[in-house]
PDB file of C-alpha atoms in Angstrom:
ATOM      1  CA  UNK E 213       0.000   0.000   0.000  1.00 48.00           C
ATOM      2  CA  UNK E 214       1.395   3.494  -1.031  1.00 70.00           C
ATOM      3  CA  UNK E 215       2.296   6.083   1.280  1.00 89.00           C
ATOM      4  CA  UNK E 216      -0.712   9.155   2.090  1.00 94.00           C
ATOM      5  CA  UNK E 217      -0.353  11.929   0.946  1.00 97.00           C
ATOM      6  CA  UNK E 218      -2.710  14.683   0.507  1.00 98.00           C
ATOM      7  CA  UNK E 219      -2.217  17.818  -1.721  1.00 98.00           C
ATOM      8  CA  UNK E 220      -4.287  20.672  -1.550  1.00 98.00           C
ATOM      9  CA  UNK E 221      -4.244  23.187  -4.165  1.00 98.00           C
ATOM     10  CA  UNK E 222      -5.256  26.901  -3.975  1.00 97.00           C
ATOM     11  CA  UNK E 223      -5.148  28.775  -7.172  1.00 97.00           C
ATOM     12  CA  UNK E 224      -5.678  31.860  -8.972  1.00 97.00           C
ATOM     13  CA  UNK E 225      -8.649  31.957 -11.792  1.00 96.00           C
ATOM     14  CA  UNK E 226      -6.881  31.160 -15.162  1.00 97.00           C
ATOM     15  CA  UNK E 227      -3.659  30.273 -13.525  1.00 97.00           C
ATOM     16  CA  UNK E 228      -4.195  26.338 -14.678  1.00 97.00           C
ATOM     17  CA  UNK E 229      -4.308  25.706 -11.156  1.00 97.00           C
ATOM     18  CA  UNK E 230      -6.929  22.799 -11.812  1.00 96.00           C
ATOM     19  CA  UNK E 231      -5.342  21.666 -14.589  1.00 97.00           C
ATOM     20  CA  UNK E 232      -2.049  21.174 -12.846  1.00 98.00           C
ATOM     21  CA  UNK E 233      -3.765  19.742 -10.035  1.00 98.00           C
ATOM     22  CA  UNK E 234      -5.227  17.261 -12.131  1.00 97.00           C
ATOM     23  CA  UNK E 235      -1.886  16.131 -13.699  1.00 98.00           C
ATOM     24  CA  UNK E 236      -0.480  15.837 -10.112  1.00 98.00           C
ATOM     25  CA  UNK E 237      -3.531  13.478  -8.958  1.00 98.00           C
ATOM     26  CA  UNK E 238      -2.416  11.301 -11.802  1.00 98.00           C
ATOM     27  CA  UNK E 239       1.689  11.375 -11.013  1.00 97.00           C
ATOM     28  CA  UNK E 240       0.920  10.933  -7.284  1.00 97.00           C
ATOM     29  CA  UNK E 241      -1.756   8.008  -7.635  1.00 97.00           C
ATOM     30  CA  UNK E 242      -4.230  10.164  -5.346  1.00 97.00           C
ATOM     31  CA  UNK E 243      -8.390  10.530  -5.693  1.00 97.00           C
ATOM     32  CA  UNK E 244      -8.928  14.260  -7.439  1.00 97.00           C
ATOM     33  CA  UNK E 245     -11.016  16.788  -5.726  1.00 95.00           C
ATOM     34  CA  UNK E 246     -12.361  19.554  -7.306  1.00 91.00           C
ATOM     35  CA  UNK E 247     -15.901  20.040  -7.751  1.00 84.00           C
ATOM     36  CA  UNK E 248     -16.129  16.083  -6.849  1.00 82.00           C
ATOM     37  CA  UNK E 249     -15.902  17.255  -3.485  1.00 80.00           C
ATOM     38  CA  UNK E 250     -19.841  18.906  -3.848  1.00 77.00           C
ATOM     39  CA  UNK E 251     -21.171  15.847  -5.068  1.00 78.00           C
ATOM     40  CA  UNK E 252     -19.683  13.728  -1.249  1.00 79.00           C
ATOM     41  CA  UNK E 253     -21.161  16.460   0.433  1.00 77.00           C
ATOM     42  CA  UNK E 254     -24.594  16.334  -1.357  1.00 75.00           C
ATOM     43  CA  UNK E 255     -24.497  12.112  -1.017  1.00 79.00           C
ATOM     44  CA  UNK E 256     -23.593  12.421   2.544  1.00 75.00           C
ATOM     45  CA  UNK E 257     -26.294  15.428   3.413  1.00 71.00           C
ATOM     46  CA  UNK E 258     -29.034  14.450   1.447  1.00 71.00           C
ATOM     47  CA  UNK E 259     -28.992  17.807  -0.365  1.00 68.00           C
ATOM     48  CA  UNK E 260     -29.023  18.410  -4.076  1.00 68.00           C
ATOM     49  CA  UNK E 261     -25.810  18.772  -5.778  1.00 70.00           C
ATOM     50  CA  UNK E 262     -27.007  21.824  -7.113  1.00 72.00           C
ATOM     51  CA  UNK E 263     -27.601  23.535  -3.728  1.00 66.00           C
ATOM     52  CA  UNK E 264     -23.720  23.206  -3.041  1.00 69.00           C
ATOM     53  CA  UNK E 265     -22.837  24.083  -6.546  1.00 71.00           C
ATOM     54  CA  UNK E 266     -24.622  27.770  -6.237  1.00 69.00           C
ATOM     55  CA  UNK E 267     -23.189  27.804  -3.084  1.00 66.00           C
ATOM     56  CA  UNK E 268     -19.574  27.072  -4.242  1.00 65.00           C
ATOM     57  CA  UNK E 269     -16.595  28.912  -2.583  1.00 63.00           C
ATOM     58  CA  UNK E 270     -19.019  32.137  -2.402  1.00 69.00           C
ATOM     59  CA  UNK E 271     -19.875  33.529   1.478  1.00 60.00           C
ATOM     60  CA  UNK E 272     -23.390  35.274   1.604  1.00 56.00           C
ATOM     61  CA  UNK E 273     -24.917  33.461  -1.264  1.00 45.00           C
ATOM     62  CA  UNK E 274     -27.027  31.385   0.956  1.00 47.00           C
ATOM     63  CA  UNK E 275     -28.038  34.157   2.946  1.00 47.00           C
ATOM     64  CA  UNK E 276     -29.195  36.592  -0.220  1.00 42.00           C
ATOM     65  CA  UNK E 277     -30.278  33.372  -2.021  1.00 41.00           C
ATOM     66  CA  UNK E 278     -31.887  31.010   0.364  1.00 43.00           C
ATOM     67  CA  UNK E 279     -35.810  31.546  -0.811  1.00 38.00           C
ATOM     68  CA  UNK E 280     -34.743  30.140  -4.189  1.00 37.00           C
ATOM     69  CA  UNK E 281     -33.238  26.927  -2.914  1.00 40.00           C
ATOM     70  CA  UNK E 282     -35.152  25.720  -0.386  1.00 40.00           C
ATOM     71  CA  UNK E 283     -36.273  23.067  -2.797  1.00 40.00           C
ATOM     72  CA  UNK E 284     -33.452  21.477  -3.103  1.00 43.00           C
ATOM     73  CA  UNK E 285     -32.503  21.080   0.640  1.00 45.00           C
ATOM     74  CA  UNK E 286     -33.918  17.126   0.544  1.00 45.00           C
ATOM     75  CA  UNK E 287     -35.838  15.834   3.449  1.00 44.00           C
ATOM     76  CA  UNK E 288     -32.682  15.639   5.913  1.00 45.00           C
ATOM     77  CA  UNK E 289     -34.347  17.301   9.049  1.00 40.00           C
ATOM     78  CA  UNK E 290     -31.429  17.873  11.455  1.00 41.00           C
ATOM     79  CA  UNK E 291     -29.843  20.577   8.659  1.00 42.00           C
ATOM     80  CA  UNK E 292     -33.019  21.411   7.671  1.00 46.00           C
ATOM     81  CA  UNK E 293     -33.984  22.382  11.500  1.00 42.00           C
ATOM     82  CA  UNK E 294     -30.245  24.009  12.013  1.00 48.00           C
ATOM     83  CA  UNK E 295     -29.511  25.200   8.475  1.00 56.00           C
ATOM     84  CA  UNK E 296     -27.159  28.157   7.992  1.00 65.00           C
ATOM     85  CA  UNK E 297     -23.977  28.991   5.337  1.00 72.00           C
ATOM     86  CA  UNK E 298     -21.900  27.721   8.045  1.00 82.00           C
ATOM     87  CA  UNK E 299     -23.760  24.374   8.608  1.00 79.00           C
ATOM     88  CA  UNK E 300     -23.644  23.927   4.325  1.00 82.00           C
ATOM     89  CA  UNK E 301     -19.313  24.687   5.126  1.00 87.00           C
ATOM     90  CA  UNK E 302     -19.447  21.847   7.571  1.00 90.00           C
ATOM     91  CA  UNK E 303     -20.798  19.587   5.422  1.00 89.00           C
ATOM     92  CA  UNK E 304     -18.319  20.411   2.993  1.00 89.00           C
ATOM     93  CA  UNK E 305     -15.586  20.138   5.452  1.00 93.00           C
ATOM     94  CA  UNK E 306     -16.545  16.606   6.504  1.00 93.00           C
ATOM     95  CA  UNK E 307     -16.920  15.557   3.289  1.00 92.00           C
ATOM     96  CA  UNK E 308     -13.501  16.270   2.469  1.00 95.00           C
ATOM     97  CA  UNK E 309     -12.246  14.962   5.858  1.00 96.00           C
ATOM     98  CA  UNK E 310     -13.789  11.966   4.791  1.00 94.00           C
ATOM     99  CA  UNK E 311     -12.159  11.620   1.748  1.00 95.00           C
ATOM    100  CA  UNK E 312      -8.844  12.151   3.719  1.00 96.00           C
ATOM    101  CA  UNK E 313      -9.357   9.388   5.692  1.00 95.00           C
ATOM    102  CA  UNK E 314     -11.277   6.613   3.292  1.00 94.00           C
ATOM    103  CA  UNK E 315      -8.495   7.331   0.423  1.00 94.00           C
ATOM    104  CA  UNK E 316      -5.126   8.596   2.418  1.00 94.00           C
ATOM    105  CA  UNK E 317      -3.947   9.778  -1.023  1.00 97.00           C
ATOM    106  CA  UNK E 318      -5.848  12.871  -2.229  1.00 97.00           C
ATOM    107  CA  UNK E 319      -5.823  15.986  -4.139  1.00 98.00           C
ATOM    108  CA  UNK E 320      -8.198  18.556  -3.400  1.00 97.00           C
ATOM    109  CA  UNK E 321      -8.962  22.115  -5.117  1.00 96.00           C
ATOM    110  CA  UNK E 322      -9.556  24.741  -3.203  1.00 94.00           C
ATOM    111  CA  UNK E 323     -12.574  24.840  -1.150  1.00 92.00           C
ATOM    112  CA  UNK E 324      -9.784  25.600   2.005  1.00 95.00           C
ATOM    113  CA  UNK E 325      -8.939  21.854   2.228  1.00 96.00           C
ATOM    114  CA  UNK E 326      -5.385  23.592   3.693  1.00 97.00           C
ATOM    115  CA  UNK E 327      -7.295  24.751   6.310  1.00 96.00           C
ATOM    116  CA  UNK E 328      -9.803  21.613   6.615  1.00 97.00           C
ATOM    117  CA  UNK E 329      -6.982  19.081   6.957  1.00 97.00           C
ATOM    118  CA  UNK E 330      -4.547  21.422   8.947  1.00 95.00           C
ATOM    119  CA  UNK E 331      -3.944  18.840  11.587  1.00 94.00           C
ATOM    120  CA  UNK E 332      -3.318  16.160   9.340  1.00 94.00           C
ATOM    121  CA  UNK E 333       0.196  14.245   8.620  1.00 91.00           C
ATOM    122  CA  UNK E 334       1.783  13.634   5.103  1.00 94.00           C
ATOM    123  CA  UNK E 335      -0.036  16.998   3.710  1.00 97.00           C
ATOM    124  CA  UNK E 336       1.415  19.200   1.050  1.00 97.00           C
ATOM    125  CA  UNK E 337      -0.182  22.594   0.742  1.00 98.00           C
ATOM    126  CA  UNK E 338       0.420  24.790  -2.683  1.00 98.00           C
ATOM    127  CA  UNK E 339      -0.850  28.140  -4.444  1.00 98.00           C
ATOM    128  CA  UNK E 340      -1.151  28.404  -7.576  1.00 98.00           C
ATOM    129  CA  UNK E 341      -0.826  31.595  -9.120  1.00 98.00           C
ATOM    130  CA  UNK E 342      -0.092  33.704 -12.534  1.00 98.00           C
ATOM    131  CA  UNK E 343       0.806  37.172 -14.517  1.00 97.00           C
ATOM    132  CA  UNK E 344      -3.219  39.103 -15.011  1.00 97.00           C
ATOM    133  CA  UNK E 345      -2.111  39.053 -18.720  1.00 97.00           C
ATOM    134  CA  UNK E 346      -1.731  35.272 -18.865  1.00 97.00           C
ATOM    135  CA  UNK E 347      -4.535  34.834 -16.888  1.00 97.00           C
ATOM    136  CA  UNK E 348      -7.147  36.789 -18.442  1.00 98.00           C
ATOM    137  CA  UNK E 349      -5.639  35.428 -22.221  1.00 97.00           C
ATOM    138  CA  UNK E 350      -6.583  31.769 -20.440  1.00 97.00           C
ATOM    139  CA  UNK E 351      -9.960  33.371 -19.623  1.00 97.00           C
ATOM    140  CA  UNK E 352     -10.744  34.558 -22.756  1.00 98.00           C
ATOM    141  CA  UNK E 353     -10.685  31.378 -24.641  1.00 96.00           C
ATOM    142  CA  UNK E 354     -11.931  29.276 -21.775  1.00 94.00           C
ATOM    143  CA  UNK E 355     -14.954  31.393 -22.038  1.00 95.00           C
ATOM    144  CA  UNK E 356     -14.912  33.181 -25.260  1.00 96.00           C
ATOM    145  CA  UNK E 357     -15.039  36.766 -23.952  1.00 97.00           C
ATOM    146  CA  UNK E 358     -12.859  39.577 -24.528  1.00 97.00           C
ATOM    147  CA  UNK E 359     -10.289  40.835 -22.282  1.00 97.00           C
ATOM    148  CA  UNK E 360     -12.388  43.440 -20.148  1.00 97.00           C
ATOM    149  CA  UNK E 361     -14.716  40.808 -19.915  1.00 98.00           C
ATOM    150  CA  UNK E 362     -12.341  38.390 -18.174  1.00 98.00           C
ATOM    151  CA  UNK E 363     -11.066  40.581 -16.190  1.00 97.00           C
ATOM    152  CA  UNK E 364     -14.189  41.412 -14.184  1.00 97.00           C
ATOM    153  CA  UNK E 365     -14.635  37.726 -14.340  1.00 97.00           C
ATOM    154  CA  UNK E 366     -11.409  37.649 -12.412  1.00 97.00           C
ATOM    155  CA  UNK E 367     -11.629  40.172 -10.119  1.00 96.00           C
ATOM    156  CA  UNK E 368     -15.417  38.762  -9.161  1.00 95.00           C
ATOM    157  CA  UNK E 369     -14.233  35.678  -8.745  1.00 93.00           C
ATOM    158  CA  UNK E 370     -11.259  36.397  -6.926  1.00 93.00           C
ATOM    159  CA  UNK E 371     -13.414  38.264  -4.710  1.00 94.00           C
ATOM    160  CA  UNK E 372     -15.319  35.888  -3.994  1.00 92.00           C
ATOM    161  CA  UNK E 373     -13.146  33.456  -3.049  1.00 92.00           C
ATOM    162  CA  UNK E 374     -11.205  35.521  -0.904  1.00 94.00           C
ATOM    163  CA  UNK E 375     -13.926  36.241   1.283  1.00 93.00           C
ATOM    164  CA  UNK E 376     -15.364  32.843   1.238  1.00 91.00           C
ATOM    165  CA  UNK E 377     -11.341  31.543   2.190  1.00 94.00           C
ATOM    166  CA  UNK E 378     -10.802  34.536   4.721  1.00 95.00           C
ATOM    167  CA  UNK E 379     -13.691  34.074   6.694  1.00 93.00           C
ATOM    168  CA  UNK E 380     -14.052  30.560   7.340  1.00 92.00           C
ATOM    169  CA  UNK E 381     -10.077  30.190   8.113  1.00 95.00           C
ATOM    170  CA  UNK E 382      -9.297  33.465   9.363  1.00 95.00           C
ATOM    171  CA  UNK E 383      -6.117  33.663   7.267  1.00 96.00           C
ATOM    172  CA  UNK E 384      -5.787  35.370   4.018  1.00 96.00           C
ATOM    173  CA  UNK E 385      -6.279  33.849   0.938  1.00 96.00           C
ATOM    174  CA  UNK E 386      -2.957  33.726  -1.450  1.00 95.00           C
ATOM    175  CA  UNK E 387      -0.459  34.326   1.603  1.00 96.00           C
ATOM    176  CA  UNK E 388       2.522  32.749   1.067  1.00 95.00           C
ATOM    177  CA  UNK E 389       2.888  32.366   4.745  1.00 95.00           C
ATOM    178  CA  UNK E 390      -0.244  29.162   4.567  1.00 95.00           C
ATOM    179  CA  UNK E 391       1.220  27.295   1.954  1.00 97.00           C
ATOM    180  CA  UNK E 392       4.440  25.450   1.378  1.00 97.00           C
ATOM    181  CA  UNK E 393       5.098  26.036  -2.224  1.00 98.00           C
ATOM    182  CA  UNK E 394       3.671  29.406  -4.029  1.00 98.00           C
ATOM    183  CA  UNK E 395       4.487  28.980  -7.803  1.00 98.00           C
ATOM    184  CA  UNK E 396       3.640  31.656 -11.191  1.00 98.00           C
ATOM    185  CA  UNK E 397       2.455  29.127 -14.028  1.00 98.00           C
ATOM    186  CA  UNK E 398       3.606  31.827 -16.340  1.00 97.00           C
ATOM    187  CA  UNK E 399       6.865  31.616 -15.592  1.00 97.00           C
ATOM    188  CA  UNK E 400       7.798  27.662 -17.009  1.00 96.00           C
ATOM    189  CA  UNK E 401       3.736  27.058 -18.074  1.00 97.00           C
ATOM    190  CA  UNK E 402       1.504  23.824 -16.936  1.00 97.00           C
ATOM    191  CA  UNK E 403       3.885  20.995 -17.411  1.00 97.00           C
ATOM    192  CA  UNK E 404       7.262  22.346 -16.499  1.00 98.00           C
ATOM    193  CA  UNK E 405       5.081  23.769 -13.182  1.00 98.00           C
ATOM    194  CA  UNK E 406       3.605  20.387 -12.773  1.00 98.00           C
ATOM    195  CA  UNK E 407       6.821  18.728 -12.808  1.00 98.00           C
ATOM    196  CA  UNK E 408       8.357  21.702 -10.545  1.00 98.00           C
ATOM    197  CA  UNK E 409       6.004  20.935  -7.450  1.00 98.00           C
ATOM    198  CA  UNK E 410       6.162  17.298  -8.384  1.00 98.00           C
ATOM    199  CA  UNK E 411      10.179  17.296  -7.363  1.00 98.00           C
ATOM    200  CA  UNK E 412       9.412  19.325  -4.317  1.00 98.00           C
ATOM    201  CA  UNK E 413       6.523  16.928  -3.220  1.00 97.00           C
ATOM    202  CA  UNK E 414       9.479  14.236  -3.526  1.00 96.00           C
ATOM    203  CA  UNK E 415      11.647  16.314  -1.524  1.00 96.00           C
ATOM    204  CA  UNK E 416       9.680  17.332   0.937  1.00 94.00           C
ATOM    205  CA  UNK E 417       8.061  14.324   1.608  1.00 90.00           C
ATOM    206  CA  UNK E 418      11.572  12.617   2.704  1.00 85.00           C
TER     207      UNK E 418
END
């Protein structure tokens, strides 16, 4: 049986954050997280999938939005009695603590798994990040906008997630100071990135 190891991967919108991610799930042998992690946390809850994919990585959604998806809340009654944004969080949370524990090799995406699994051995925490002009050029053909299109797109994501990070951990999102490894995808691009935090995962997993 291999080793655990869990990676968790912040990123930056258009930085090919995922992507890498993705390719390091495959080199490492680990179950891949990203918005996976919404369908656990629906299958565990009883909820909809949808009601944690309108919820995803954004605080004050539920709070603005919660007329409109009261449908799709299921018939679990405990949540359902004691339902708030930070009850939909925990659910999250466990789901991904679950993961952790059923799998021992993981990769998760965002959704402050660093913070989640903070107490938890054999973890490797990395932020992904990028130049605006490379990430808004990934934007615009990911979504087939122009460039002052992507970057609101940006910026309102970014936003988003930094309050939704910030709040729930009480650190601040992108900080070098939670992560081990901060890397710019711009600087060697997706594979020679990939391959960078590869050799440190090696390294510092010695």
């Amino acid at each position: 049986m291999e080793n655990k190891l869990i990676i968790n991967v912040g990123r930056q919108l258009g930085s090919g954050g995922c992507c890498i991610a993705r390719m390091l799930a495959e080199e490492f042998h680990c179950h891949f997280y990203d918005k996976e992690i919404l369908n656990l946390a629906a299958q565990e809850s009883g909820f909809s999938e949808k009601f944690f994919e309108q919820n995803d990585e954004h605080k004050g959604f539920l709070k603005s939005h919660f007329h409109i998806n009261l449908p799709l809340l299921g018939s679990n009654n405990f949540y359902k009695n004691d339902f708030s944004q930070e009850s939909l969080y925990q659910i999250q949370s466990d789901a991904i603590r679950d993961a952790a524990e059923k799998f021992g090799r993981c990769v998760f995406v965002g959704r402050t798994a660093d913070y989640v699994l903070r107490d938890y051995k054999d973890v490797i925490n990395v932020f992904i990040t990028a130049s605006l002009d490379f990430r808004i050029k990934n934007i615009c053909e990911r979504k087939h906008c122009n460039k002052e299109e992507a970057r609101k797109i940006i910026e309102h994501c970014e936003s988003e997630r930094a309050k939704y990070y910030n709040y729930y951990t009480g650190k601040a999102w992108g900080h070098s100071t939670n992560y081990d490894l901060c890397i710019d995808t711009s600087i060697l691009g997706l594979e020679a990135t990939k391959d960078f935090i590869a050799a440190f995962i090696r390294r510092k997993m010695k």
